[in-house]
């Protein structure tokens, strides 16, 4: 039996998203921006999460 994935559309605050990524509870592969603005913001947050000093400079 083939498994199909089901997706939900949700809204989450940027602060919460940054926190979940920092705690490694979410990964880039699990996220998708639905609009150009959301994609740009998500890309920025993900790039910031790679910085040595932590997400958005808070660490």
CSV table of C-alpha atoms in Angstrom, one decimal, residues 17-28 30 49-51 55 59:
chain,number,residue,atom,x,y,z
A,17,UNK,CA,9.9,29.5,13.7
A,18,UNK,CA,13.3,30.8,14.6
A,19,UNK,CA,13.1,29.0,17.9
A,20,UNK,CA,12.0,25.7,16.4
A,21,UNK,CA,14.8,25.8,13.9
A,22,UNK,CA,17.4,26.7,16.6
A,23,UNK,CA,16.2,23.8,18.7
A,24,UNK,CA,16.4,21.6,15.6
A,25,UNK,CA,12.7,20.7,15.9
A,26,UNK,CA,12.1,21.8,12.3
A,27,UNK,CA,14.4,21.6,9.3
A,28,UNK,CA,14.5,23.4,5.9
A,30,UNK,CA,10.0,20.5,6.2
A,49,UNK,CA,20.0,30.0,11.4
A,50,UNK,CA,23.4,29.0,9.9
A,51,UNK,CA,25.3,31.8,11.4
A,55,UNK,CA,19.6,32.5,14.7
A,59,UNK,CA,22.8,33.1,21.0
